[in-house]
Amino acid sequence: MGVSPSYTLRIAEDPADREACFAVRKEVFVVEQGVAEDIEYDAHDAVAVHVLAVREDGLPLGTGRLLYGESAAEKTGGDPAVGSLGRLAVSRAARGLGVGAALVRAIEDAARERGLAWVDLHAQTQALGFYERLGYTAYGPEFPDAGIPHRAMRRAL
């Protein structure tokens, strides 16, 4: 997918890569943010496109996922041209290195490859500026997700 001097991005297709994605999500969402583990992982994980950022020595740095088609319908209003970016997580040690932005762009590339025209996401309100800098526009009211304030956002591809 992409390479930087310190990490590589790839689609997480094998079980070890999927486990690395889940480990980063656990570190960020469950441990740091206090999201209940039983709601962090869901049935969508089995069908999502997971992207993984890995340091040169193999340490997982970040992850995110793309839902599309039926698995994205509840998050996108059922529009088959819209994918749902979610579960974007970057380990504390990798923040500020551009990993999050690189993951978003890789997920957008995966959406384009699947013929999608738009990507929606539910951003934690403290992350709105990050996504706005990447071209996303907030819409609708603030809402709680896992007890954390969020806003819906969308970007044309």
PDB file of C-alpha atoms in Angstrom:
ATOM      1  CA  MET A   1       0.000   0.000   0.000  1.00  0.00           C
ATOM      2  CA  GLY A   2       2.426   2.687   1.113  1.00  0.00           C
ATOM      3  CA  VAL A   3       5.788   3.142   2.728  1.00  0.00           C
ATOM      4  CA  SER A   4       7.335   5.801   4.922  1.00  0.00           C
ATOM      5  CA  PRO A   5      10.811   5.821   6.431  1.00  0.00           C
ATOM      6  CA  SER A   6       9.558   4.321   9.689  1.00  0.00           C
ATOM      7  CA  TYR A   7       6.466   2.232   8.907  1.00  0.00           C
ATOM      8  CA  THR A   8       4.571   0.350   6.215  1.00  0.00           C
ATOM      9  CA  LEU A   9       0.832   0.165   5.525  1.00  0.00           C
ATOM     10  CA  ARG A  10      -0.892  -2.975   4.319  1.00  0.00           C
ATOM     11  CA  ILE A  11      -4.281  -4.621   4.131  1.00  0.00           C
ATOM     12  CA  ALA A  12      -4.529  -7.001   7.102  1.00  0.00           C
ATOM     13  CA  GLU A  13      -5.405 -10.232   5.331  1.00  0.00           C
ATOM     14  CA  ASP A  14      -3.783 -12.926   7.457  1.00  0.00           C
ATOM     15  CA  PRO A  15      -4.801 -13.828  11.020  1.00  0.00           C
ATOM     16  CA  ALA A  16      -1.614 -12.386  12.569  1.00  0.00           C
ATOM     17  CA  ASP A  17      -2.256  -9.003  10.942  1.00  0.00           C
ATOM     18  CA  ARG A  18      -5.891  -9.040  12.085  1.00  0.00           C
ATOM     19  CA  GLU A  19      -4.761  -9.779  15.643  1.00  0.00           C
ATOM     20  CA  ALA A  20      -2.286  -6.890  15.423  1.00  0.00           C
ATOM     21  CA  CYS A  21      -5.170  -4.586  14.387  1.00  0.00           C
ATOM     22  CA  PHE A  22      -7.260  -5.780  17.336  1.00  0.00           C
ATOM     23  CA  ALA A  23      -4.313  -5.302  19.722  1.00  0.00           C
ATOM     24  CA  VAL A  24      -3.919  -1.645  18.691  1.00  0.00           C
ATOM     25  CA  ARG A  25      -7.666  -1.094  19.053  1.00  0.00           C
ATOM     26  CA  LYS A  26      -7.596  -2.650  22.518  1.00  0.00           C
ATOM     27  CA  GLU A  27      -4.656  -0.444  23.560  1.00  0.00           C
ATOM     28  CA  VAL A  28      -6.331   2.760  22.343  1.00  0.00           C
ATOM     29  CA  PHE A  29     -10.057   2.249  22.816  1.00  0.00           C
ATOM     30  CA  VAL A  30     -10.342  -0.225  25.696  1.00  0.00           C
ATOM     31  CA  VAL A  31      -7.286   0.625  27.815  1.00  0.00           C
ATOM     32  CA  GLU A  32      -6.812   4.362  27.114  1.00  0.00           C
ATOM     33  CA  GLN A  33     -10.397   5.461  26.475  1.00  0.00           C
ATOM     34  CA  GLY A  34     -12.312   2.993  28.632  1.00  0.00           C
ATOM     35  CA  VAL A  35     -14.546   1.554  25.896  1.00  0.00           C
ATOM     36  CA  ALA A  36     -16.055  -1.760  27.000  1.00  0.00           C
ATOM     37  CA  GLU A  37     -14.239  -4.601  25.256  1.00  0.00           C
ATOM     38  CA  ASP A  38     -17.509  -6.359  24.414  1.00  0.00           C
ATOM     39  CA  ILE A  39     -18.619  -3.425  22.232  1.00  0.00           C
ATOM     40  CA  GLU A  40     -15.236  -2.660  20.659  1.00  0.00           C
ATOM     41  CA  TYR A  41     -15.280  -5.817  18.538  1.00  0.00           C
ATOM     42  CA  ASP A  42     -18.340  -6.616  16.437  1.00  0.00           C
ATOM     43  CA  ALA A  43     -19.663  -8.815  13.647  1.00  0.00           C
ATOM     44  CA  HIS A  44     -18.453  -6.261  11.086  1.00  0.00           C
ATOM     45  CA  ASP A  45     -14.842  -7.158  11.882  1.00  0.00           C
ATOM     46  CA  ALA A  46     -15.266 -10.412   9.960  1.00  0.00           C
ATOM     47  CA  VAL A  47     -16.171  -8.649   6.696  1.00  0.00           C
ATOM     48  CA  ALA A  48     -14.367  -5.295   7.012  1.00  0.00           C
ATOM     49  CA  VAL A  49     -11.244  -4.292   5.117  1.00  0.00           C
ATOM     50  CA  HIS A  50      -8.669  -3.731   7.876  1.00  0.00           C
ATOM     51  CA  VAL A  51      -5.583  -1.610   7.239  1.00  0.00           C
ATOM     52  CA  LEU A  52      -2.516  -1.976   9.443  1.00  0.00           C
ATOM     53  CA  ALA A  53       0.486   0.323   9.961  1.00  0.00           C
ATOM     54  CA  VAL A  54       3.581  -1.580  11.086  1.00  0.00           C
ATOM     55  CA  ARG A  55       6.976  -0.259  12.168  1.00  0.00           C
ATOM     56  CA  GLU A  56      10.051  -1.657  10.401  1.00  0.00           C
ATOM     57  CA  ASP A  57      10.703  -4.020  13.328  1.00  0.00           C
ATOM     58  CA  GLY A  58       7.168  -5.440  13.103  1.00  0.00           C
ATOM     59  CA  LEU A  59       5.531  -3.461  15.924  1.00  0.00           C
ATOM     60  CA  PRO A  60       1.920  -2.552  15.022  1.00  0.00           C
ATOM     61  CA  LEU A  61       1.424   1.238  15.162  1.00  0.00           C
ATOM     62  CA  GLY A  62      -2.106   1.825  13.949  1.00  0.00           C
ATOM     63  CA  THR A  63      -5.182   0.461  12.285  1.00  0.00           C
ATOM     64  CA  GLY A  64      -8.512   1.372  10.768  1.00  0.00           C
ATOM     65  CA  ARG A  65     -11.258  -0.399   8.900  1.00  0.00           C
ATOM     66  CA  LEU A  66     -13.595   0.102   5.955  1.00  0.00           C
ATOM     67  CA  LEU A  67     -17.135  -1.199   5.849  1.00  0.00           C
ATOM     68  CA  TYR A  68     -18.989  -1.215   2.535  1.00  0.00           C
ATOM     69  CA  GLY A  69     -22.111  -2.731   1.025  1.00  0.00           C
ATOM     70  CA  GLU A  70     -24.582  -4.277   3.450  1.00  0.00           C
ATOM     71  CA  SER A  71     -22.167  -4.121   6.382  1.00  0.00           C
ATOM     72  CA  ALA A  72     -22.013  -0.310   6.046  1.00  0.00           C
ATOM     73  CA  ALA A  73     -25.765   0.260   5.484  1.00  0.00           C
ATOM     74  CA  GLU A  74     -26.663   1.118   9.083  1.00  0.00           C
ATOM     75  CA  LYS A  75     -23.870   3.718   9.232  1.00  0.00           C
ATOM     76  CA  THR A  76     -24.353   5.249   5.759  1.00  0.00           C
ATOM     77  CA  GLY A  77     -28.127   5.348   5.386  1.00  0.00           C
ATOM     78  CA  GLY A  78     -28.060   2.366   3.049  1.00  0.00           C
ATOM     79  CA  ASP A  79     -26.381   4.170   0.135  1.00  0.00           C
ATOM     80  CA  PRO A  80     -24.252   1.553  -1.676  1.00  0.00           C
ATOM     81  CA  ALA A  81     -21.896   4.292  -2.965  1.00  0.00           C
ATOM     82  CA  VAL A  82     -20.851   5.221   0.594  1.00  0.00           C
ATOM     83  CA  GLY A  83     -18.293   3.358   2.698  1.00  0.00           C
ATOM     84  CA  SER A  84     -17.813   3.690   6.427  1.00  0.00           C
ATOM     85  CA  LEU A  85     -14.356   4.372   7.863  1.00  0.00           C
ATOM     86  CA  GLY A  86     -14.067   3.354  11.480  1.00  0.00           C
ATOM     87  CA  ARG A  87     -12.016   2.019  14.368  1.00  0.00           C
ATOM     88  CA  LEU A  88      -9.122   4.311  13.449  1.00  0.00           C
ATOM     89  CA  ALA A  89      -6.552   3.911  16.204  1.00  0.00           C
ATOM     90  CA  VAL A  90      -2.897   4.915  16.505  1.00  0.00           C
ATOM     91  CA  SER A  91      -0.764   3.711  19.400  1.00  0.00           C
ATOM     92  CA  ARG A  92       0.447   6.403  21.778  1.00  0.00           C
ATOM     93  CA  ALA A  93       4.083   5.858  20.717  1.00  0.00           C
ATOM     94  CA  ALA A  94       3.240   6.515  17.047  1.00  0.00           C
ATOM     95  CA  ARG A  95       1.150   9.680  17.422  1.00  0.00           C
ATOM     96  CA  GLY A  96       2.480  12.687  15.568  1.00  0.00           C
ATOM     97  CA  LEU A  97       4.247  10.585  12.926  1.00  0.00           C
ATOM     98  CA  GLY A  98       1.507  10.904  10.286  1.00  0.00           C
ATOM     99  CA  VAL A  99       0.275   7.337  10.819  1.00  0.00           C
ATOM    100  CA  GLY A 100      -3.371   8.371  11.297  1.00  0.00           C
ATOM    101  CA  ALA A 101      -3.502  10.431   8.094  1.00  0.00           C
ATOM    102  CA  ALA A 102      -1.734   7.668   6.152  1.00  0.00           C
ATOM    103  CA  LEU A 103      -4.270   5.128   7.425  1.00  0.00           C
ATOM    104  CA  VAL A 104      -7.188   7.360   6.382  1.00  0.00           C
ATOM    105  CA  ARG A 105      -5.729   7.747   2.890  1.00  0.00           C
ATOM    106  CA  ALA A 106      -5.132   3.973   2.610  1.00  0.00           C
ATOM    107  CA  ILE A 107      -8.734   3.280   3.662  1.00  0.00           C
ATOM    108  CA  GLU A 108      -9.939   5.813   1.079  1.00  0.00           C
ATOM    109  CA  ASP A 109      -7.854   4.007  -1.551  1.00  0.00           C
ATOM    110  CA  ALA A 110      -9.513   0.720  -0.551  1.00  0.00           C
ATOM    111  CA  ALA A 111     -12.917   2.429  -0.875  1.00  0.00           C
ATOM    112  CA  ARG A 112     -12.072   3.714  -4.363  1.00  0.00           C
ATOM    113  CA  GLU A 113     -10.929   0.214  -5.389  1.00  0.00           C
ATOM    114  CA  ARG A 114     -14.400  -1.026  -4.400  1.00  0.00           C
ATOM    115  CA  GLY A 115     -16.128   1.621  -6.511  1.00  0.00           C
ATOM    116  CA  LEU A 116     -17.282   3.818  -3.642  1.00  0.00           C
ATOM    117  CA  ALA A 117     -17.836   7.549  -4.192  1.00  0.00           C
ATOM    118  CA  TRP A 118     -17.958   8.745  -0.566  1.00  0.00           C
ATOM    119  CA  VAL A 119     -16.603   7.805   2.833  1.00  0.00           C
ATOM    120  CA  ASP A 120     -18.535   8.479   6.041  1.00  0.00           C
ATOM    121  CA  LEU A 121     -17.164   8.222   9.548  1.00  0.00           C
ATOM    122  CA  HIS A 122     -18.197   8.865  13.126  1.00  0.00           C
ATOM    123  CA  ALA A 123     -15.479  11.065  14.627  1.00  0.00           C
ATOM    124  CA  GLN A 124     -14.883  11.628  18.297  1.00  0.00           C
ATOM    125  CA  THR A 125     -15.523  15.359  18.679  1.00  0.00           C
ATOM    126  CA  GLN A 126     -11.955  15.892  19.936  1.00  0.00           C
ATOM    127  CA  ALA A 127     -10.753  14.524  16.544  1.00  0.00           C
ATOM    128  CA  LEU A 128     -12.930  16.731  14.299  1.00  0.00           C
ATOM    129  CA  GLY A 129      -9.998  18.997  13.362  1.00  0.00           C
ATOM    130  CA  PHE A 130      -7.885  16.006  12.307  1.00  0.00           C
ATOM    131  CA  TYR A 131     -10.565  14.781   9.900  1.00  0.00           C
ATOM    132  CA  GLU A 132     -11.391  18.306   8.675  1.00  0.00           C
ATOM    133  CA  ARG A 133      -7.731  18.714   7.661  1.00  0.00           C
ATOM    134  CA  LEU A 134      -8.145  15.530   5.592  1.00  0.00           C
ATOM    135  CA  GLY A 135     -11.173  16.951   3.752  1.00  0.00           C
ATOM    136  CA  TYR A 136     -14.078  15.602   5.836  1.00  0.00           C
ATOM    137  CA  THR A 137     -17.114  17.754   6.654  1.00  0.00           C
ATOM    138  CA  ALA A 138     -19.204  17.248   9.790  1.00  0.00           C
ATOM    139  CA  TYR A 139     -22.987  16.959   9.493  1.00  0.00           C
ATOM    140  CA  GLY A 140     -25.832  16.317  11.886  1.00  0.00           C
ATOM    141  CA  PRO A 141     -25.890  16.698  15.663  1.00  0.00           C
ATOM    142  CA  GLU A 142     -23.376  15.429  18.203  1.00  0.00           C
ATOM    143  CA  PHE A 143     -24.233  11.969  19.557  1.00  0.00           C
ATOM    144  CA  PRO A 144     -22.739   9.573  22.111  1.00  0.00           C
ATOM    145  CA  ASP A 145     -21.018   6.373  20.997  1.00  0.00           C
ATOM    146  CA  ALA A 146     -19.544   4.171  23.740  1.00  0.00           C
ATOM    147  CA  GLY A 147     -20.097   7.142  26.067  1.00  0.00           C
ATOM    148  CA  ILE A 148     -17.863   9.417  23.950  1.00  0.00           C
ATOM    149  CA  PRO A 149     -19.261  12.439  22.008  1.00  0.00           C
ATOM    150  CA  HIS A 150     -19.118  11.954  18.220  1.00  0.00           C
ATOM    151  CA  ARG A 151     -20.174  13.700  15.004  1.00  0.00           C
ATOM    152  CA  ALA A 152     -20.865  12.168  11.599  1.00  0.00           C
ATOM    153  CA  MET A 153     -18.532  13.313   8.825  1.00  0.00           C
ATOM    154  CA  ARG A 154     -18.312  12.667   5.079  1.00  0.00           C
ATOM    155  CA  ARG A 155     -15.827  13.152   2.243  1.00  0.00           C
ATOM    156  CA  ALA A 156     -16.208  12.680  -1.501  1.00  0.00           C
ATOM    157  CA  LEU A 157     -13.531  10.488  -3.040  1.00  0.00           C
TER     158      LEU A 157
END
